[in-house]
XYZ file of C-alpha atoms in Angstrom:
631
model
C 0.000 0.000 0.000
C 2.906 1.908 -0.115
C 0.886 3.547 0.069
C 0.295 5.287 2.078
C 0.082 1.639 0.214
C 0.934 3.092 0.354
C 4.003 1.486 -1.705
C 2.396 0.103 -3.119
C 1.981 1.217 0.364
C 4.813 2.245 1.081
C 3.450 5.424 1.787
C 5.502 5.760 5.116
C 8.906 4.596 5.610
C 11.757 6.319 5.363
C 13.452 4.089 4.659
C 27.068 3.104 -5.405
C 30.533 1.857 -6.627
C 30.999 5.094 -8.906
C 32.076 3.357 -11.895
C 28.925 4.522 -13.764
C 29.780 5.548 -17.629
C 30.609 8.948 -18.196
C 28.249 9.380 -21.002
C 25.186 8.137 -18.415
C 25.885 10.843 -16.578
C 25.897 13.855 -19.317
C 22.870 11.989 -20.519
C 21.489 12.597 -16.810
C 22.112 15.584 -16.719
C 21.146 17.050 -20.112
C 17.799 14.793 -19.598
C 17.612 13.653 -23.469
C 16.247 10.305 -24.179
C 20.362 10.366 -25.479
C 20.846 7.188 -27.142
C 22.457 4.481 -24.905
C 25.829 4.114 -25.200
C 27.209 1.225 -27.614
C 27.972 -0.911 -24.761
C 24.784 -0.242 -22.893
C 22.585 -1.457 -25.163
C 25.010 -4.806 -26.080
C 25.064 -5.319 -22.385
C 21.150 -4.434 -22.010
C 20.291 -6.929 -25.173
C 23.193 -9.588 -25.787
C 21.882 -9.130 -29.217
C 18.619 -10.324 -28.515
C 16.200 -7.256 -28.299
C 15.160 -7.897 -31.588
C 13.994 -11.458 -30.971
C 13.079 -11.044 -27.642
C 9.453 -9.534 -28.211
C 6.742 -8.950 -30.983
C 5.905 -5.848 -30.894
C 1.750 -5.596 -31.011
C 0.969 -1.700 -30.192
C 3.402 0.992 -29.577
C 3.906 0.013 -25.871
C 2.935 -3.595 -25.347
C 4.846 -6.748 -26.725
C 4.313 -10.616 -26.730
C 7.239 -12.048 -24.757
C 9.804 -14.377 -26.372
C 10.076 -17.227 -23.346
C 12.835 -18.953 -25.457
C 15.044 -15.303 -25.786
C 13.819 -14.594 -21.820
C 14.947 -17.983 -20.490
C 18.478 -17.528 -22.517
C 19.210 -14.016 -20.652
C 18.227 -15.991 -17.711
C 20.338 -18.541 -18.098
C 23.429 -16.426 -18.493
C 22.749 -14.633 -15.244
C 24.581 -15.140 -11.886
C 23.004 -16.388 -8.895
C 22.988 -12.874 -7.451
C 22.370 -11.271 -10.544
C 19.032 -13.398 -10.123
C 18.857 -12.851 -6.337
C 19.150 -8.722 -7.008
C 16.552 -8.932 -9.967
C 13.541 -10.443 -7.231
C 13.915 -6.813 -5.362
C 12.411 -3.487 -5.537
C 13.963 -0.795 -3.271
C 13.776 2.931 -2.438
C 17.029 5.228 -2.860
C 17.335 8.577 -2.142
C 17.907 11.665 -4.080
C 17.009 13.459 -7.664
C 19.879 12.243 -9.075
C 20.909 8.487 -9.796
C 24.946 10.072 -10.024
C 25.008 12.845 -8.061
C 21.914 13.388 -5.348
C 22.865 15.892 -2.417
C 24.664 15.595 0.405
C 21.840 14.882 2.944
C 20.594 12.304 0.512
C 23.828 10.579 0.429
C 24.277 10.204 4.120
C 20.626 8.961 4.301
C 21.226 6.092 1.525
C 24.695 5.178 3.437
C 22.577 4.936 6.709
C 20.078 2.941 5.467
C 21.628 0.922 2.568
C 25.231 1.085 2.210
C 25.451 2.809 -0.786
C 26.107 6.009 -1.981
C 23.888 6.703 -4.561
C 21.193 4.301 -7.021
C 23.740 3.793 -9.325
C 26.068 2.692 -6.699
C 22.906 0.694 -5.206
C 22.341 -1.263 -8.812
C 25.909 -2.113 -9.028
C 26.258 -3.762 -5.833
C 22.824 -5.292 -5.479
C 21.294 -5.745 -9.062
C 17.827 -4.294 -8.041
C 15.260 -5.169 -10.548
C 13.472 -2.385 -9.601
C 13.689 1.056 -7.671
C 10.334 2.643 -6.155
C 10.224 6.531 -6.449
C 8.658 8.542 -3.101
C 8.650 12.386 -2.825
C 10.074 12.127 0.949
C 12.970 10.130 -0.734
C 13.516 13.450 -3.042
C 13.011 11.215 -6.335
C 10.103 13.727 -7.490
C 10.834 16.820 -7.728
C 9.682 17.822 -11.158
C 9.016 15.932 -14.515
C 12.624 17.340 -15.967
C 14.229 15.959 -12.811
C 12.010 12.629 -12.373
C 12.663 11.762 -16.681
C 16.570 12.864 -15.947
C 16.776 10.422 -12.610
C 14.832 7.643 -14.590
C 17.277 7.358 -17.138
C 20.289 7.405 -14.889
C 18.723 4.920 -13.512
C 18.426 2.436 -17.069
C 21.790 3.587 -17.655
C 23.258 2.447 -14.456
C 21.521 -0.712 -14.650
C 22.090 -1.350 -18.769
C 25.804 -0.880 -18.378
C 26.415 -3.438 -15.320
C 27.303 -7.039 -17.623
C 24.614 -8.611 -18.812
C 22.327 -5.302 -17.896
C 18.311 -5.550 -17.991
C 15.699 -2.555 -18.000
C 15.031 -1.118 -14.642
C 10.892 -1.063 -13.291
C 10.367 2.470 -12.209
C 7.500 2.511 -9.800
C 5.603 4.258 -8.116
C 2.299 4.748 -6.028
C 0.367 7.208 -8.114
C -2.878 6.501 -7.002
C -4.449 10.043 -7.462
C -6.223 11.154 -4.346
C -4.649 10.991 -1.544
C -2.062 9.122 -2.461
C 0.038 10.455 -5.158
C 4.049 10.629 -5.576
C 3.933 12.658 -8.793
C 2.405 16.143 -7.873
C 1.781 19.640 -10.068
C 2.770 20.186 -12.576
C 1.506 16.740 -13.365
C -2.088 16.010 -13.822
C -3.624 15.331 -10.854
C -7.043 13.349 -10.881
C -9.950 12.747 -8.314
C -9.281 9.515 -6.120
C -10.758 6.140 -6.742
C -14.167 6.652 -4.458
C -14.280 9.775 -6.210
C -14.034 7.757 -9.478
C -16.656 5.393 -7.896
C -18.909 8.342 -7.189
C -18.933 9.446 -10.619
C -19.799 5.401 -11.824
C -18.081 6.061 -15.149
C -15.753 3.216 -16.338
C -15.106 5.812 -19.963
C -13.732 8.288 -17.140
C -11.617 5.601 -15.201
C -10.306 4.682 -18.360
C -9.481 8.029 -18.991
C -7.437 8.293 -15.882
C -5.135 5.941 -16.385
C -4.444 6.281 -20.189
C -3.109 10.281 -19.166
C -2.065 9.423 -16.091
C -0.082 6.164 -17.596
C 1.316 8.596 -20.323
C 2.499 10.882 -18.076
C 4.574 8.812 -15.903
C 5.816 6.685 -19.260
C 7.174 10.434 -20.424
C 8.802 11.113 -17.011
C 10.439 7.098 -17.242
C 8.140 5.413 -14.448
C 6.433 2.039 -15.950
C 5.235 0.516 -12.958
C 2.162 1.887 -11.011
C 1.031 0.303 -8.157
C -2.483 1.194 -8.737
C -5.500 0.258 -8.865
C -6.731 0.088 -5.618
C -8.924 -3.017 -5.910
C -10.078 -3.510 -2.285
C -13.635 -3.677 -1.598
C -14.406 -1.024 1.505
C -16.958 -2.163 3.576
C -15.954 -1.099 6.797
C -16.183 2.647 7.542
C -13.748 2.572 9.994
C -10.683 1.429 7.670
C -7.518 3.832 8.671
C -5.590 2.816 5.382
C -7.877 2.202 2.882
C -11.227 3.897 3.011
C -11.363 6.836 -0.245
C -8.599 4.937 -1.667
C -10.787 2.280 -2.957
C -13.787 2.887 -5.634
C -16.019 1.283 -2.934
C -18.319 -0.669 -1.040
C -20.185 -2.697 -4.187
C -17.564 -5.188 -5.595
C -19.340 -5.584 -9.107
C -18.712 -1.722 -9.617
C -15.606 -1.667 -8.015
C -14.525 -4.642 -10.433
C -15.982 -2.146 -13.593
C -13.775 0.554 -12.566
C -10.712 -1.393 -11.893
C -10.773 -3.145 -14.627
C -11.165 -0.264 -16.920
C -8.359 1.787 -14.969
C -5.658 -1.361 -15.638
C -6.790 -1.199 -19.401
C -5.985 2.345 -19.344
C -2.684 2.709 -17.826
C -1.748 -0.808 -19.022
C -2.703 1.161 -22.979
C -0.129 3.912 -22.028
C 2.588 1.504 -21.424
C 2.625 1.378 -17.688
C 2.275 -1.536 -15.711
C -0.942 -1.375 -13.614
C -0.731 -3.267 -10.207
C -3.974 -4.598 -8.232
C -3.701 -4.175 -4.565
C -3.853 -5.602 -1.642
C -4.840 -9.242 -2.427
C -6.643 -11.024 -1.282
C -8.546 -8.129 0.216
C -7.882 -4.975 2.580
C -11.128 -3.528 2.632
C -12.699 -4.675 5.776
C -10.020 -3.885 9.077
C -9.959 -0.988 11.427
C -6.382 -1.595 11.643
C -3.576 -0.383 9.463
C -0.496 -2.648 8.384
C 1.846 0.001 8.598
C 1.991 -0.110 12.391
C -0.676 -3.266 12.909
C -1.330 -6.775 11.563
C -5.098 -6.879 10.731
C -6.919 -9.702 10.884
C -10.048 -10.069 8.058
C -12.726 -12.427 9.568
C -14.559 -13.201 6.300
C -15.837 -16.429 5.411
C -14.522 -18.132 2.217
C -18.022 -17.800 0.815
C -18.229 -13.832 1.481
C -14.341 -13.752 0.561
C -15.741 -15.361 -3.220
C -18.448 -12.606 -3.636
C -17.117 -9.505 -2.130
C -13.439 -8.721 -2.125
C -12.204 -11.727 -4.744
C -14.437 -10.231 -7.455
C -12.129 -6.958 -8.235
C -9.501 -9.497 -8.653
C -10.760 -11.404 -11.134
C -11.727 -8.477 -13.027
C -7.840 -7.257 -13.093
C -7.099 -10.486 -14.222
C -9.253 -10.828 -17.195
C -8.338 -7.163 -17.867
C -4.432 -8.555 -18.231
C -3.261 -7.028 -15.044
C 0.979 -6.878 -14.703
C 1.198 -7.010 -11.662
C -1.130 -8.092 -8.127
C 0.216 -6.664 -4.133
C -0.246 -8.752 -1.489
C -1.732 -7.335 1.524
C 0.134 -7.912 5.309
C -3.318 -9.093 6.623
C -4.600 -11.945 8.318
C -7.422 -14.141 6.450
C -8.163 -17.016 8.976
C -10.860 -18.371 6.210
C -8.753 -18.659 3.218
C -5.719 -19.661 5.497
C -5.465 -20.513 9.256
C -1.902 -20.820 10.357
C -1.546 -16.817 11.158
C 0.809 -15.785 8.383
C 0.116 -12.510 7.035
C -0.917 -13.360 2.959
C 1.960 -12.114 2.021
C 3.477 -15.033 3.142
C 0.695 -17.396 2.654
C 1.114 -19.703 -0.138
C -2.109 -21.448 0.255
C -3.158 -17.857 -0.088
C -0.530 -16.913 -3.011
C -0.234 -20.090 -4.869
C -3.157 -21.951 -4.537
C -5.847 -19.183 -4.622
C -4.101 -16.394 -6.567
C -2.375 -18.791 -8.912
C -3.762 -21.849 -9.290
C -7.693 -20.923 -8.471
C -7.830 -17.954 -10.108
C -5.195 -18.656 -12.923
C -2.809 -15.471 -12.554
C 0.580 -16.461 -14.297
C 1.743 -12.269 -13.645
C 3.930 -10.465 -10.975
C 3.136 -10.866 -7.826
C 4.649 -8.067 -5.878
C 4.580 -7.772 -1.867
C 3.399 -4.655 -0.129
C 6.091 -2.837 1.565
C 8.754 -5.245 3.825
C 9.314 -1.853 5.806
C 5.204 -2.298 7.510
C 4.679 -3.898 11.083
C 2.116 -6.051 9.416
C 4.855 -8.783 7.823
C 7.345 -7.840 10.505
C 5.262 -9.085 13.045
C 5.637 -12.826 13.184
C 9.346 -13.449 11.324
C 12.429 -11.446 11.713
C 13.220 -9.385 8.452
C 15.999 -12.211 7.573
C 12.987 -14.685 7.137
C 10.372 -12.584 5.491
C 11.783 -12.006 1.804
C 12.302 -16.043 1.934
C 9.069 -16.683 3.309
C 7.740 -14.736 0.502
C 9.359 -16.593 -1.885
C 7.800 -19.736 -0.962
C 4.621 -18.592 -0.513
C 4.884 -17.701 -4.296
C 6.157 -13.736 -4.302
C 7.834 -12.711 -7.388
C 9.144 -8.962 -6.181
C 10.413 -8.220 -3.076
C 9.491 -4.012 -2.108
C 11.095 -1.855 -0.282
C 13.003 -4.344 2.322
C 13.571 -2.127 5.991
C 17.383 -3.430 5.522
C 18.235 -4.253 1.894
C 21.507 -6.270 2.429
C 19.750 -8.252 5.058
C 17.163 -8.998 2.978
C 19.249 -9.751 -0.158
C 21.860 -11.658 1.538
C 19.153 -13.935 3.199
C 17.658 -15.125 -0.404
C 21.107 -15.574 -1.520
C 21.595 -17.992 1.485
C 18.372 -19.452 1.014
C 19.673 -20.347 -2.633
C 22.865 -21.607 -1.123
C 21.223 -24.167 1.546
C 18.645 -25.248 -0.381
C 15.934 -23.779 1.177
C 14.814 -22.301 -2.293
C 16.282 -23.639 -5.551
C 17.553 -21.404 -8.186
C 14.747 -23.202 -10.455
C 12.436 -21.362 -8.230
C 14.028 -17.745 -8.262
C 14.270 -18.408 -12.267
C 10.163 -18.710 -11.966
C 10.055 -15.006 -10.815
C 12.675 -13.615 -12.685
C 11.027 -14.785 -16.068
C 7.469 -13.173 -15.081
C 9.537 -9.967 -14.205
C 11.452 -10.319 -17.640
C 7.553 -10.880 -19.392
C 6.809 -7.926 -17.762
C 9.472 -6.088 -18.594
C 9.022 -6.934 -22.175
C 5.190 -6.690 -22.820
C 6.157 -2.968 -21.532
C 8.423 -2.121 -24.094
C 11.622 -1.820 -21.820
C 13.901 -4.405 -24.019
C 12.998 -1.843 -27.024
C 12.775 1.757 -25.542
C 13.171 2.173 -21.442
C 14.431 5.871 -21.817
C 12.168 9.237 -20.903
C 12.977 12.423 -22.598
C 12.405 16.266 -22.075
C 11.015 16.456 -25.528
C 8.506 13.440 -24.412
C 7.805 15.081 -20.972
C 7.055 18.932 -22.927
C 4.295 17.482 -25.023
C 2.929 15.059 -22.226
C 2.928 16.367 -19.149
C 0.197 18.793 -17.390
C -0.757 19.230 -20.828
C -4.061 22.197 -20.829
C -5.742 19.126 -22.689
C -5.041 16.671 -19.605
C -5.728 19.586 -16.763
C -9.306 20.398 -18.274
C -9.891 16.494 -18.536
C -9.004 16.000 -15.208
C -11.192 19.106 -14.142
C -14.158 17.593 -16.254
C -14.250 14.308 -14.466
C -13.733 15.435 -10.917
C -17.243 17.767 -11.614
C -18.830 14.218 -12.123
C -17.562 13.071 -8.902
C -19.146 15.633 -6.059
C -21.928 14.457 -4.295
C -24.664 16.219 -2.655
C -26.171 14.747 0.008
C -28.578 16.704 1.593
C -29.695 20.240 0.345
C -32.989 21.232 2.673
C -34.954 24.118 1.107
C -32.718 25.180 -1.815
C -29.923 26.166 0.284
C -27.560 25.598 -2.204
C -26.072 26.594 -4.740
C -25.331 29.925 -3.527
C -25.972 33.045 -5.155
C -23.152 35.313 -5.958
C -25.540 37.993 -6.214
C -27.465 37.456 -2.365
C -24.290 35.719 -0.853
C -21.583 37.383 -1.926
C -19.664 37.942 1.045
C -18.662 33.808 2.159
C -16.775 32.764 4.787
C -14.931 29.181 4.395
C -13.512 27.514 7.454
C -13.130 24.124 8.508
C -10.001 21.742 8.253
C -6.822 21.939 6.649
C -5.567 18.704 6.334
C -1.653 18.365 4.787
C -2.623 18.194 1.435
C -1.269 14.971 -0.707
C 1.456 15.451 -2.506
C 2.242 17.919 -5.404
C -1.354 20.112 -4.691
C -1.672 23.208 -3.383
C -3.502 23.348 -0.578
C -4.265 24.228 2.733
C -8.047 23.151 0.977
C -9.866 26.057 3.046
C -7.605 28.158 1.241
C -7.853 26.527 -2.223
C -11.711 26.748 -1.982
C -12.054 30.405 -0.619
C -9.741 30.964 -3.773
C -11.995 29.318 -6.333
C -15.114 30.355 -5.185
C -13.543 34.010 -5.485
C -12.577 33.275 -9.210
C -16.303 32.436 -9.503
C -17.477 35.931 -8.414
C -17.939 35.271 -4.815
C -16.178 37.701 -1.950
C -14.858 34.498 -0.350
C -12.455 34.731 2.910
C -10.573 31.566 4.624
C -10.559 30.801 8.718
C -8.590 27.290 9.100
C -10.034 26.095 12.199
C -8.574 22.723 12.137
C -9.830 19.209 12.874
C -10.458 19.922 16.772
C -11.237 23.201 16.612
C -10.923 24.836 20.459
C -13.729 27.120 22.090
C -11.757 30.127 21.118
C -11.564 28.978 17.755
C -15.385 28.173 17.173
C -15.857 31.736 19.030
C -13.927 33.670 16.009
C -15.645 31.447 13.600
C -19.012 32.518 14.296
C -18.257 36.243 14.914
C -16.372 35.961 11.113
C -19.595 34.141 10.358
C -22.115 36.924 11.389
C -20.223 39.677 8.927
C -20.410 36.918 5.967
C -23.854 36.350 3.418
C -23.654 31.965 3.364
C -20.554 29.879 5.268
C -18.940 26.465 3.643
C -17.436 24.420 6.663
C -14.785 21.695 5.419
C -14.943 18.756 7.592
C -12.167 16.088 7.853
C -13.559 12.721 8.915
C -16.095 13.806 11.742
C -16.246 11.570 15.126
C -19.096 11.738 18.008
C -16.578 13.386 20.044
C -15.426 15.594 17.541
C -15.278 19.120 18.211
C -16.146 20.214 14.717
C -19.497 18.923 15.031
C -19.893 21.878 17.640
C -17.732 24.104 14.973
C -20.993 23.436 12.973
C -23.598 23.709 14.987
C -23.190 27.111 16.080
C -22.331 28.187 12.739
C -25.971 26.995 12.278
C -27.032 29.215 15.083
C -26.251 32.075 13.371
C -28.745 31.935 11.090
C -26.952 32.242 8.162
C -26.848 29.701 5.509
C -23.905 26.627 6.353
C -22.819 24.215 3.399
C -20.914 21.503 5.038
C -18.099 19.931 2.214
C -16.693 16.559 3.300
C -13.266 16.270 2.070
C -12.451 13.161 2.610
C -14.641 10.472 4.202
C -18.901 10.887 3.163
C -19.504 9.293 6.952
C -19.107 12.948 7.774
C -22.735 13.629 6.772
C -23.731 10.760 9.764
C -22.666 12.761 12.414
C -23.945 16.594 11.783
C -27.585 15.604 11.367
C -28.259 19.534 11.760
C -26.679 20.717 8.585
C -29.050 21.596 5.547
C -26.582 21.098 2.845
C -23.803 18.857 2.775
C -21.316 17.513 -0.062
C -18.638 14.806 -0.265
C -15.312 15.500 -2.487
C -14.125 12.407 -1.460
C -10.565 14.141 -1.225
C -9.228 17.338 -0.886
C -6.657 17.956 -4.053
C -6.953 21.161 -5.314
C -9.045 18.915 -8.467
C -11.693 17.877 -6.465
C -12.084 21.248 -4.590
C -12.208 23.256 -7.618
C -14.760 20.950 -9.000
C -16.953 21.052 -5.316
C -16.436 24.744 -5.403
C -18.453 24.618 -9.107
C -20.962 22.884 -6.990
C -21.599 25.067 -4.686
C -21.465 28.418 -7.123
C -23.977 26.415 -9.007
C -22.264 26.282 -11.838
C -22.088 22.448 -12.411
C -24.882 20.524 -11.748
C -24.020 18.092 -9.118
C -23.865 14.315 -10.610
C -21.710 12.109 -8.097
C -23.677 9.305 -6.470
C -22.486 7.515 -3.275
C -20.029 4.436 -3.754
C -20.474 3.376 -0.160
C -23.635 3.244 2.174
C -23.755 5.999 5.181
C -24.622 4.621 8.614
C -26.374 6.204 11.343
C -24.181 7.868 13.924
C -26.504 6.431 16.784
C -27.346 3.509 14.691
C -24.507 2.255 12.805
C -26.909 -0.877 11.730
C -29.412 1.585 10.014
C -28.206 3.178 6.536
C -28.791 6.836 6.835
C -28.022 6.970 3.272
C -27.503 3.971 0.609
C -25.248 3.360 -2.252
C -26.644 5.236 -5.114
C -28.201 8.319 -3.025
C -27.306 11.793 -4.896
C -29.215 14.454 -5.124
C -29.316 17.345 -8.088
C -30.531 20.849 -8.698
């Protein structure tokens, strides 16, 4: 889950011999596609690239097994052993990152710099995170991807690098402004439109294939049926799995179109814990029967879509297997579900090795093996790479795993490698990124779909959409969450902004998620000077002082519009309000769009993905899948 899933989830962690070409550098730095040097691409190919794939559209291929198994054979043991992982590394540069970034990648990995990390480990892969300085802008990300191929092409016997990344969209994203930025997936699910999911990951695929990155671990294919969820929740499409399965299934199509690698995540199902694997080790108590028709059923749809790639989630599923391994080391779970039930011959990646969830049970020496025998192809993000590395190189060496197994993975990685194109063309140019990137074209796309996304919920007497001409003066408080990456933000400020642009005299009061009594005080005396309020709310609790925020914004008589911006469950626990909207997120896309709303000048269309429980009730539905009102 990188992400946050993070890393797929990796989304928290923290977690170079020099002898890198001289001509991979200048071609770092001058960020052309620069042809390879002459020894890179013998290296990269052993003159087989032209026989190694059939080329079918401009970015996917059929793979050659015969030509794959040959480079495979020709490999060392820890050329093989370095090919299974996928690993962070700091820094913009894969040459010559700063200082600070150094010292961090000697701290945590031994190495000096990527280049220096592909020499000395072989990584099949390296995973790109803003906090690990990989993203800085598309120039920069295209310039470090290709030091990156080159450092990898040039090592004998050299393969293509997987560039990933977690660019979700929502609230999880790597890749920020100027790249397009798109609504998240329940957003996505609100709107119900598989054309616009599509649409998402064809630009958004294109876009990270022009800045180098060909892996995405996205879709989000968990099934969210649990309103409490801490890791998951807006990141999926939903609570209904046949329209969850629609929209992931179109997204994979999309990005897989584009020449990106789409990844499903977190098999076999994260959508139903109120713990998070980062820091916990949830347990999912579904029967094998509900397991078949609720979370399996996005899976099958990314398989019959051609999915690259499948996560494993660090969860416990007593029904499918009972021995209290997480499913990332399961291989009832991995092998005889994933690939022999449901017939998926892809990648199988594992979510971050960095989250409590897999540490929990096996010291980090164990895990990457355990992984391997449960039927893992990639390894991600490791907490100590050369543990990790040198413990499936022992495993090799005592027999625990043979290298007849390891060859398994590395020739699904090499497939995927060459259905992507990587064998022909791995390199990202300025040229590429110019034309591509945060194109006006992608921006207004992105800006059309998110206006099919926001949902009104309740909207008592007309109260909205405001009037510009009665309600000029508007006063928007309410939450500021830290907004995901690459977006403006703080969101009160973003929407006071946009509502101005659309003739409104708007003014911003951030009054936080737990707004104090002196807080709420300045609120409503801001509130009595101002024609109509909008309150953001950030996932509302019984206990939660913004619930009193709103109330006595109510008292003042003036009209309230309450926005959601990230979880719809809001609406359950201000029972008062007379208008209320969900964005589902709060990236500047999705505000702009809500602020449209609310200046009536789109028409709102989103419908709810998930059902809304009663506060006091949780077993009645306050409001059901499907329930959207209009104007």
């Amino acid at each position: 889950m990188h992400d946050s899933s993070t890393g797929s989830d990796t989304s928290t962690g923290s977690t170079r011999n020099t002898g890198e070409a001289g001509n991979a550098g200048n071609a770092e730095r001058s960020g052309s596609a620069a042809r390879p040097s002459r020894r890179a691409v013998l290296a990269a190919t052993a003159g087989l690239t032209a026989a190694l794939t059939v080329p079918t559209t401009a970015h996917a291929a059929v793979p050659d097994d015969r030509r794959l198994r040959a480079l495979i054979s020709r490999m060392t043991l820890e050329e093989k052993v370095g090919q299974l992982f996928v690993t962070r590394v700091y820094g913009h540069s894969a040459t010559a990152p700063d200082q600070a970034d150094i010292d961090a990648n000697l701290k945590e990995i031994g190495v000096r710099t990527a280049a220096e990390l592909i020499e000395k480990y072989r990584v099949g892969g390296i995973i790109y995170f803003a906090w690990a300085h990989n993203t800085r802008d598309p120039h920069q990300i295209a310039d470090l991807s290709n030091g990156i191929q080159r450092a990898s092409l040039d090592q004998p016997r050299g393969l293509p690098m997987l560039i990933a990344t977690d660019q979700e969209h929502g609230a999880v994203c790597r890749i920020g402004k100027p790249a397009t930025l798109f609504p998240g997936a329940m957003a996505i699910g609100a709107g119900r439109s598989r054309s616009d999911a599509r649409t998402l990951g064809r630009i958004s695929g294109a876009e990270l294939r022009a800045m180098g990155v060909n892996q995405d671990y996205s879709p989000d294919a968990d099934v969210n049926v649990n309103p409490a969820n801490p890791v998951i929740g807006v990141r999926s499409f939903g609570a209904d799995p046949d329209a969850v399965a629609a929209l992931v299934a179109a997204e994979v199509k999309g990005y897989q179109g584009a020449g990106v690698a789409a990844t499903a995540k977190h098999f076999p199902g994260h959508g139903d814990t109120a713990v998070d694997s980062h820091y916990g080790f949830p347990v999912i108590t579904h029967s094998r029967a509900l397991w078949e028709e609720l979370d399996a059923v996005p899976f099958r749809a990314a398989i019959a879509a051609g999915i690259d790639s499948i996560m494993t989630a660090h969860i416990q599923f007593p029904a499918l297997d009972d021995s209290g391994d997480p499913a990332t080391l399961s291989r009832p779970i991995l092998t005889g579900i994933l690939r022999e039930e449901l017939g998926y011959d892809g990648v199988v990646i594992t979510d971050s090795l960095g989250m409590q969830g897999v540490r929990t049970k096996y010291g980090d020496d164990r895990v990457p093996v355990l992984a391997l025998r449960a039927g893992v192809d990639q390894l991600l993000n490791p907490p100590s790479l050369d543990v990790a590395w040198h413990a499936v190189l022992k495993a090799v060496q005592d027999g625990e795993l043979t290298e007849a197994r390891l060859d398994e993975s590395i020739l699904r990685i090499l497939r995927l490698k060459a259905r992507r194109g990587l064998f022909d063309h791995p390199w990202a140019s300025h040229a590429r990124v110019d034309r591509t990137v945060g194109t006006k074209a992608h921006l207004a796309t992105a800006d059309r779909i998110a206006e099919r996304t926001t949902t009104l919920l309740v909207n008592e007497d007309g109260t909205l959409p405001f009037d510009r001409r009665a309600q000029r003066r508007l006063l928007v408080v309410g939450a500021d969450p830290a907004s995901p990456s690459g977006t403006t933000g703080p969101p009160t400020g973003v929407l006071a902004a946009a509502l101005t642009d659309l003739g409104f005299t708007a003014t911003a009061l951030p009054t936080g998620t737990a707004p104090s009594a002196a807080t709420i005080d300045k609120a409503v005396t801001a509130a009595r000077e101002a024609d109509a309020v909008v309150v953001a709310t950030y996932n509302v609790t019984a206990s939660s002082t913004q619930r009193t925020l709103v109330d006595r914004l109510l008292a003042t008589g003036r009209p309230v519009a309450v926005l959601a911006l990230r979880n719809p469950y809001d609406v359950a626990h201000v029972p008062s309000v007379r208008a209320c909207l969900s964005s589902y997120c709060w990236t500047d896309v999705e505000l702009r769009a809500a602020a449209r709303v609310i200046a009536g000048r789109v028409t709102p269309r989103g419908k709810l993905p998930v059902p809304v429980q009663r506060a006091d009730d949780p077993k009645q539905v306050l409001y059901p899948i499907g329930h959207g009102l209009t104007y």
